[in-house]
Short mmCIF file of C-alpha atoms and ligand atoms in Angstrom, two decimals:
data_model
loop_
_atom_site.label_atom_id
_atom_site.label_comp_id
_atom_site.label_asym_id
_atom_site.label_seq_id
_atom_site.Cartn_x
_atom_site.Cartn_y
_atom_site.Cartn_z
CA MET A 1 74.42 84.00 111.81
CA GLU A 2 74.60 87.72 112.80
CA ALA A 3 76.70 88.40 116.29
CA PRO A 4 74.68 89.30 118.69
CA GLY A 5 73.44 93.28 118.95
CA VAL A 6 74.24 93.64 115.59
CA GLY A 7 71.87 95.35 113.18
CA PRO A 8 71.23 96.11 109.46
CA PRO A 9 73.52 97.07 107.19
CA LEU A 10 75.08 100.70 107.63
CA VAL A 11 78.23 100.46 105.43
CA VAL A 12 78.36 98.99 102.29
CA LEU A 13 80.96 98.40 100.02
CA GLU A 14 80.21 97.00 96.55
CA ASP A 15 82.88 95.85 94.34
CA VAL A 16 85.09 98.68 94.95
CA ASP A 17 88.19 99.62 92.58
CA LYS A 18 90.67 102.52 93.36
CA HIS A 19 93.72 103.06 91.50
CA PHE A 20 96.49 105.82 92.07
CA GLY A 21 98.16 105.82 88.77
CA ASP A 22 99.10 102.28 87.74
CA LEU A 23 99.08 101.15 91.26
CA HIS A 24 95.50 99.23 91.93
CA VAL A 25 95.25 100.00 95.77
CA LEU A 26 91.67 98.44 96.27
CA GLN A 27 90.55 95.95 93.98
CA HIS A 28 87.28 94.33 94.04
CA VAL A 29 86.53 95.38 97.65
CA ASN A 30 83.27 93.94 98.80
CA LEU A 31 82.59 94.77 102.66
CA THR A 32 79.12 95.61 104.44
CA VAL A 33 79.68 96.87 108.21
CA ALA A 34 76.44 96.32 109.99
CA LYS A 35 75.01 98.85 112.51
CA GLY A 36 76.57 98.19 115.96
CA GLU A 37 79.02 95.99 114.22
CA VAL A 38 82.99 96.51 115.11
CA VAL A 39 85.11 95.57 112.20
CA VAL A 40 88.99 95.32 112.81
CA VAL A 41 91.06 95.58 109.59
CA LEU A 42 94.30 94.07 109.56
CA GLY A 43 97.64 93.68 106.98
CA PRO A 44 100.97 94.66 106.04
CA SER A 45 101.70 98.08 105.26
CA GLY A 46 100.43 99.23 101.64
CA SER A 47 97.77 97.04 101.42
CA GLY A 48 95.41 99.73 101.14
CA LYS A 49 94.04 99.91 105.17
CA SER A 50 93.95 103.65 104.86
CA THR A 51 92.99 104.10 101.37
CA LEU A 52 89.94 102.16 102.31
CA CYS A 53 89.09 104.21 105.31
CA ARG A 54 89.74 107.26 103.15
CA VAL A 55 87.14 106.17 100.55
CA ILE A 56 84.50 105.05 103.06
CA ASN A 57 84.51 109.23 104.18
CA ARG A 58 84.91 110.20 100.79
CA LEU A 59 88.53 111.90 101.26
CA GLU A 60 89.63 110.24 98.28
CA THR A 61 87.15 109.10 95.26
CA ILE A 62 86.85 105.83 94.12
CA GLY A 63 87.25 104.54 90.15
CA SER A 64 84.17 102.02 89.95
CA GLY A 65 81.86 99.96 92.34
CA SER A 66 79.67 101.97 94.95
CA ILE A 67 79.38 102.55 98.48
CA THR A 68 76.53 103.23 100.43
CA ILE A 69 76.20 104.96 103.98
CA ASP A 70 72.86 103.92 105.68
CA GLY A 71 71.68 102.96 102.45
CA GLU A 72 72.69 106.39 100.58
CA ARG A 73 75.40 106.63 98.15
CA LEU A 74 78.48 108.61 98.74
CA PRO A 75 77.55 112.39 97.30
CA GLU A 76 80.08 114.00 95.37
CA GLU A 77 80.28 117.42 96.50
CA GLY A 78 78.78 120.44 98.04
CA ARG A 79 76.24 120.01 101.26
CA ALA A 80 75.32 116.84 100.93
CA LEU A 81 79.03 115.76 101.40
CA ALA A 82 79.52 117.56 104.29
CA ASN A 83 76.42 115.79 105.98
CA LEU A 84 77.66 112.48 104.75
CA ARG A 85 81.26 113.45 106.60
CA ALA A 86 79.68 114.21 109.74
CA ASP A 87 77.90 110.99 109.68
CA VAL A 88 81.23 109.31 109.51
CA GLY A 89 83.62 109.90 112.19
CA MET A 90 87.36 109.61 111.40
CA VAL A 91 90.24 109.20 114.16
CA PHE A 92 93.70 109.26 112.42
CA GLN A 93 96.91 108.16 113.53
CA SER A 94 98.35 111.80 114.11
CA PHE A 95 95.23 112.98 116.11
CA ASN A 96 94.86 115.81 113.44
CA LEU A 97 93.33 118.35 116.04
CA PHE A 98 92.95 122.12 115.58
CA ALA A 99 96.26 123.49 116.91
CA HIS A 100 95.03 126.77 117.35
CA LYS A 101 91.72 125.95 119.14
CA THR A 102 91.10 124.74 123.04
CA VAL A 103 90.35 121.50 123.66
CA LEU A 104 86.88 122.33 123.69
CA GLU A 105 86.67 124.16 120.74
CA ASN A 106 88.19 121.21 118.69
CA VAL A 107 84.70 119.26 119.94
CA THR A 108 82.41 122.20 119.72
CA LEU A 109 83.28 123.63 116.33
CA GLY A 110 81.42 120.25 114.25
CA PRO A 111 78.44 120.33 115.40
CA ILE A 112 78.15 124.29 115.60
CA LYS A 113 79.09 124.93 111.94
CA VAL A 114 77.53 121.58 110.64
CA ARG A 115 74.89 120.57 112.86
CA LYS A 116 74.03 124.04 113.52
CA VAL A 117 73.85 123.24 117.44
CA PRO A 118 73.70 126.28 119.46
CA ALA A 119 77.05 127.21 120.98
CA ALA A 120 75.66 126.61 125.04
CA GLN A 121 74.40 123.37 123.63
CA ALA A 122 77.49 122.17 121.98
CA ARG A 123 79.53 123.00 124.85
CA GLU A 124 77.69 121.08 127.52
CA ARG A 125 77.65 118.04 125.04
CA GLY A 126 81.19 118.80 124.58
CA LEU A 127 82.22 118.90 128.37
CA GLU A 128 80.20 116.04 128.70
CA LEU A 129 82.33 113.89 126.32
CA LEU A 130 85.47 115.24 127.45
CA THR A 131 84.30 114.01 130.63
CA ARG A 132 83.49 110.41 128.94
CA VAL A 133 86.74 110.06 127.27
CA GLY A 134 88.79 111.70 130.84
CA VAL A 135 90.31 114.82 129.67
CA GLU A 136 87.48 117.27 131.22
CA SER A 137 90.53 118.92 133.09
CA GLN A 138 92.13 119.97 130.13
CA ALA A 139 88.72 121.55 128.46
CA ASP A 140 90.80 125.34 127.91
CA LYS A 141 94.17 123.86 127.07
CA TYR A 142 95.17 124.01 123.49
CA PRO A 143 96.15 120.51 121.83
CA ALA A 144 100.15 120.70 122.23
CA GLN A 145 99.79 120.98 125.60
CA LEU A 146 98.43 117.28 126.10
CA SER A 147 100.13 114.22 125.94
CA GLY A 148 99.72 111.65 123.05
CA GLY A 149 97.06 109.64 124.74
CA GLN A 150 95.14 112.65 125.83
CA GLN A 151 95.09 114.45 122.52
CA GLN A 152 93.88 111.40 120.93
CA ARG A 153 90.94 110.81 123.54
CA VAL A 154 90.16 114.29 122.25
CA ALA A 155 90.04 113.57 118.73
CA ILE A 156 87.76 110.49 119.48
CA ALA A 157 85.52 112.91 121.65
CA ARG A 158 85.27 115.18 118.37
CA ALA A 159 84.29 112.17 116.48
CA LEU A 160 81.41 111.68 119.02
CA ALA A 161 80.09 115.38 119.05
CA MET A 162 79.02 114.71 115.16
CA ASP A 163 76.99 111.74 116.49
CA PRO A 164 78.03 109.94 113.63
CA LYS A 165 76.80 106.43 112.40
CA VAL A 166 80.06 105.07 112.33
CA ILE A 167 83.58 105.97 112.89
CA LEU A 168 86.62 105.18 110.90
CA PHE A 169 89.88 104.72 113.13
CA ASP A 170 93.44 104.70 111.08
CA GLU A 171 95.78 102.81 113.36
CA PRO A 172 94.71 105.00 116.35
CA THR A 173 97.24 104.21 118.78
CA SER A 174 100.17 103.84 116.20
CA ALA A 175 101.88 107.14 117.19
CA LEU A 176 101.49 106.80 120.69
CA ASP A 177 104.04 106.08 123.39
CA PRO A 178 103.26 102.62 124.87
CA GLU A 179 102.27 103.53 128.22
CA MET A 180 99.78 106.11 126.59
CA VAL A 181 98.23 103.06 124.43
CA ASN A 182 95.57 101.61 126.67
CA GLU A 183 94.10 104.60 127.87
CA VAL A 184 93.00 104.97 124.29
CA LEU A 185 92.07 101.62 123.81
CA ASP A 186 90.17 101.74 127.00
CA VAL A 187 87.95 104.47 125.50
CA MET A 188 87.45 102.47 122.37
CA VAL A 189 86.70 99.25 123.88
CA GLY A 190 83.90 101.65 125.53
CA LEU A 191 82.23 102.67 122.60
CA ALA A 192 82.12 99.46 120.84
CA LYS A 193 80.54 97.93 123.82
CA GLY A 194 78.28 100.68 123.89
CA GLY A 195 77.17 99.85 120.15
CA MET A 196 78.99 102.16 118.20
CA THR A 197 79.79 101.22 114.84
CA MET A 198 83.50 100.89 114.46
CA VAL A 199 86.02 100.18 111.54
CA VAL A 200 89.61 100.09 113.38
CA VAL A 201 92.57 99.87 111.53
CA THR A 202 95.04 98.87 114.04
CA HIS A 203 98.00 95.80 114.62
CA GLU A 204 96.54 95.94 118.57
CA MET A 205 95.63 92.24 118.67
CA GLY A 206 94.07 92.77 122.45
CA PHE A 207 91.81 95.22 121.24
CA ALA A 208 90.69 92.76 118.32
CA ARG A 209 90.25 90.03 120.63
CA LYS A 210 88.28 91.86 123.07
CA ALA A 211 86.07 94.52 121.04
CA ALA A 212 85.85 93.11 117.42
CA ASN A 213 82.71 91.18 115.95
CA ARG A 214 85.16 90.55 112.74
CA VAL A 215 88.59 90.58 111.45
CA VAL A 216 88.91 91.51 107.76
CA PHE A 217 92.34 90.75 106.58
CA MET A 218 93.75 92.79 103.60
CA ALA A 219 96.76 92.20 101.26
CA ASP A 220 97.56 93.80 97.95
CA GLY A 221 94.54 95.74 97.83
CA LYS A 222 92.42 93.27 98.47
CA ILE A 223 90.37 91.38 100.92
CA VAL A 224 92.00 88.15 101.55
CA GLU A 225 90.30 86.70 104.43
CA GLU A 226 87.73 87.48 107.18
CA GLY A 227 86.10 86.25 110.28
CA GLY A 228 85.47 85.95 114.10
CA PRO A 229 88.64 86.91 116.03
CA GLU A 230 89.13 83.48 117.60
CA SER A 231 89.11 82.09 114.43
CA PHE A 232 91.14 84.35 112.57
CA PHE A 233 94.23 84.37 115.16
CA THR A 234 94.06 80.77 116.12
CA SER A 235 93.56 79.49 112.56
CA PRO A 236 93.69 81.39 110.22
CA ARG A 237 93.16 79.67 106.51
CA THR A 238 95.56 81.70 104.03
CA GLU A 239 98.75 81.49 103.89
CA ARG A 240 98.75 85.30 103.44
CA ALA A 241 97.25 85.58 106.62
CA GLN A 242 99.38 82.93 108.40
CA ASP A 243 102.47 84.87 107.44
CA PHE A 244 101.19 88.12 108.51
CA LEU A 245 100.27 86.93 111.92
CA SER A 246 103.64 85.00 112.50
CA LYS A 247 105.39 88.11 112.13
CA ILE A 248 103.40 90.37 114.61
CA LEU A 249 102.42 87.98 117.06
P1 ADP B 301 97.82 100.89 104.15
O1 ADP B 301 97.28 101.68 105.25
O2 ADP B 301 97.82 99.89 104.48
O3 ADP B 301 99.67 100.80 105.01
P2 ADP B 301 97.38 102.76 102.18
O4 ADP B 301 96.11 102.76 101.92
O5 ADP B 301 98.02 103.87 102.59
O6 ADP B 301 98.15 100.92 102.96
O7 ADP B 301 98.25 102.42 100.60
C1 ADP B 301 97.93 101.53 99.89
C2 ADP B 301 99.04 101.68 98.64
O8 ADP B 301 98.86 102.89 98.05
C3 ADP B 301 100.41 101.85 99.04
O9 ADP B 301 101.21 101.53 97.98
C4 ADP B 301 100.38 103.60 98.88
O10 ADP B 301 101.60 103.67 98.58
C5 ADP B 301 99.74 103.72 97.99
N1 ADP B 301 99.14 105.29 98.25
C6 ADP B 301 98.47 105.44 99.07
N2 ADP B 301 97.82 106.84 98.94
C7 ADP B 301 98.55 107.31 97.82
C8 ADP B 301 98.58 108.62 97.00
N3 ADP B 301 97.53 109.77 97.74
N4 ADP B 301 98.95 108.89 95.92
C9 ADP B 301 99.99 107.26 95.39
N5 ADP B 301 100.02 106.54 96.11
C10 ADP B 301 99.74 106.23 97.15
MG1 MG B 302 97.83 102.98 106.98
#
């Protein structure tokens, strides 16, 4: 049964395979993320979680299989690819803000360049989004002048500014000092509650319990187990998942 508030398929991976040389990093991965769904991806280091995110917005190519976003196959290159990237937001562990642009410029650049939004309108929307993530007072500063938690909230605002269909988060709080983790997770919980479609690689079980519709557990490039957060955390079925949870909980 579909979880409440979750709609039609938005991101669909069918039998996706990916190698790095001899390393088979994604093995027959099948994953459907519905509109409005929040999928948390868990798994040990090296299991292919980042690669999974990176193939979804085509930062990496796949060997075989297919990936569609909102019914459209991932384009190979050019403008179609730029548009696809705009539809798929990405928030990285290391923030990846443009160091030589102000906070507000970081948020307005994509809409102006890719979405062709007029500058004044992009500014207005940018300030709105910075307010939403609680960093509007930092708008004219440069990323290095902000704390890690503030930078990551700017990165989230930057992703939102493109009006993406889905946002991928790859360990968004792993590089943060502990006292800053919650300010970022709170923003993410807010997005989840607001109906944003999200794929979130994280070890933050609190977030998964609060916000995930589904947990996907990866090991050795495969999706080994998936289920609702409550059942996954309390009664994982596979030995791999049991072993993983015993180490992190
Ligand atoms: P995770 O995010 O779960 O830690 P990754 O997706 O980063 O896992 O990596 C999966 C496997 O692919 C690892 O063994 C990693 O070393 C390897 N890998 C990742 N990126 C590359 C790359 N660009 N070239 C070669 N091997 C890579
Ligand atoms: Mg990773």
